Short mmCIF file of C-alpha atoms in Angstrom, two decimals:
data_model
loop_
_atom_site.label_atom_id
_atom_site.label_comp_id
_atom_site.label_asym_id
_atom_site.label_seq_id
_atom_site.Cartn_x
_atom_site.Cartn_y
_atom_site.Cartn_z
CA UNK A 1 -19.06 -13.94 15.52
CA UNK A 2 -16.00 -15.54 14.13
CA UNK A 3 -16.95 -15.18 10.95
CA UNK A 4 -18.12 -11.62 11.22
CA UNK A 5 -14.60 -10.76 12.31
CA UNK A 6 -13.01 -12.52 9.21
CA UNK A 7 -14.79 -10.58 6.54
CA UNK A 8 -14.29 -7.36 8.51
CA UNK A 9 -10.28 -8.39 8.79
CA UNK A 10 -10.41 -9.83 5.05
CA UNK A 11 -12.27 -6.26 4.09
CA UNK A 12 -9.54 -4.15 5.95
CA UNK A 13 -6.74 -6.20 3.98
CA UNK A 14 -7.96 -5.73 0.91
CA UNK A 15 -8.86 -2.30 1.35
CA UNK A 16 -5.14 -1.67 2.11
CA UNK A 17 -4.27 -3.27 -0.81
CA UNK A 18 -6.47 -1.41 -2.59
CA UNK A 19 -5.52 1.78 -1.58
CA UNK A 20 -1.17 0.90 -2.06
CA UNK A 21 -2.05 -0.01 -5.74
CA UNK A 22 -3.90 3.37 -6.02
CA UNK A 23 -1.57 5.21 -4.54
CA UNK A 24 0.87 3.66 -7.01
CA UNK A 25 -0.78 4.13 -10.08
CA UNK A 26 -1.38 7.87 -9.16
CA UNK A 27 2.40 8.29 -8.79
CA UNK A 28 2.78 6.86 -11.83
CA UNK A 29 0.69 8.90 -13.79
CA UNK A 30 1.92 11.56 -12.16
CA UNK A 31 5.29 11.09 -13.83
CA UNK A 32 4.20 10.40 -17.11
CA UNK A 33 2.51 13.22 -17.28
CA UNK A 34 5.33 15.49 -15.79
CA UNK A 35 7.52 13.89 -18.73
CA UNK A 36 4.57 14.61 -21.72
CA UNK A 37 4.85 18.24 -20.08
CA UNK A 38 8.40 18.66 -21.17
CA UNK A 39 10.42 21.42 -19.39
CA UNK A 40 8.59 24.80 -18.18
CA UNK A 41 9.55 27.79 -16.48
CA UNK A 42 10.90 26.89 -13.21
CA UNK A 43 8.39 27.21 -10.44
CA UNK A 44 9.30 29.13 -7.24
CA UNK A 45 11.08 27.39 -4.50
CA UNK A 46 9.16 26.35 -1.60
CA UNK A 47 9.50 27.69 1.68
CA UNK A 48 11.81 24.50 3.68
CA UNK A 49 9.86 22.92 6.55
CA UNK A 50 10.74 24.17 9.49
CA UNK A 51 11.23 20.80 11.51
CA UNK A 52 13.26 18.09 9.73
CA UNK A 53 10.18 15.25 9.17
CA UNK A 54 10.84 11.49 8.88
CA UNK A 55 11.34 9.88 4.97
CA UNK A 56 8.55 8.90 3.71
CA UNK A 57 8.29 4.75 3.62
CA UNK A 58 9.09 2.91 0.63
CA UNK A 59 6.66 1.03 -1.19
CA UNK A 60 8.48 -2.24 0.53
CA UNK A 61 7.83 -0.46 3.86
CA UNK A 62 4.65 -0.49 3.42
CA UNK A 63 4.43 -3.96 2.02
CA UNK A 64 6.23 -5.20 5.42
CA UNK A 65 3.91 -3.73 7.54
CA UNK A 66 0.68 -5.15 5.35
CA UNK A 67 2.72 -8.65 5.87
CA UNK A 68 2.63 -8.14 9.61
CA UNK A 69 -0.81 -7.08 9.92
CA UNK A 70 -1.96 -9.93 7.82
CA UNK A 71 0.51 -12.66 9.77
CA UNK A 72 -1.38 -11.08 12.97
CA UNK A 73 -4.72 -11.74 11.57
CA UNK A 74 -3.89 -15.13 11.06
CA UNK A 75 -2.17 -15.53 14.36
CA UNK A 76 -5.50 -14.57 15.65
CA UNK A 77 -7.26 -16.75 13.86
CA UNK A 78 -9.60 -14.63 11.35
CA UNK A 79 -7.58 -15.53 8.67
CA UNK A 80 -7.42 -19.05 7.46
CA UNK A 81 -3.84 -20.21 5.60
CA UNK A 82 -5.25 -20.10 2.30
CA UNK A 83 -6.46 -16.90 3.23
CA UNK A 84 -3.17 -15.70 4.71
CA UNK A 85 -1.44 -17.19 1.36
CA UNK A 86 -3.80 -15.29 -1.31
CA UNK A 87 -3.56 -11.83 0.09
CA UNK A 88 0.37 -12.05 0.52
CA UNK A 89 0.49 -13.24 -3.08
CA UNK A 90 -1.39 -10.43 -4.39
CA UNK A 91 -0.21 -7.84 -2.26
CA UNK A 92 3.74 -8.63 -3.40
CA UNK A 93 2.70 -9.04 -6.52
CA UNK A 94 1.74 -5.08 -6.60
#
């Protein structure tokens, strides 16, 4: 059972990881492309939200809580320290 729960913890983490270098790259295409596009027409003003919502977290945000979530897994015990030390490497790396 023990090592069931380490591949689905090791899956999880690297499935986060995953999807925060996605999510990255997207944004970054995103603004190239808005720059290739060059100035246009300005488009209509949205409508402002009517309750005042929370900032959206920074990509080190997000990093800290992948950090904590991976420190918990090997508090647990499903990740080993070599384990722990590869996935932190990679995911500040990204």
């Amino acid at each position: 059972m023990p090592g069931l729960l380490r591949g689905v913890a090791r899956t999880a983490v690297v499935a986060g990881t995953a999807t925060a270098v996605s999510n990255r790259v997207s944004r970054r295409q995103q603004g190239r492309w808005a720059a290739q596009q060059g100035p246009q027409e300005p488009a209509p003003q949205p409508a402002p939200p009517a309750e005042p919502s929370a900032p959206p977290p920074s990509d080190m945000t997000g990093k800290i809580e992948q950090l904590k979530q991976l420190g918990d897994l090997k508090t647990q015990g499903l990740l080993t320290e070599a384990e722990f030390e590869d996935q932190k490497r990679r995911l500040l790396a990204s």
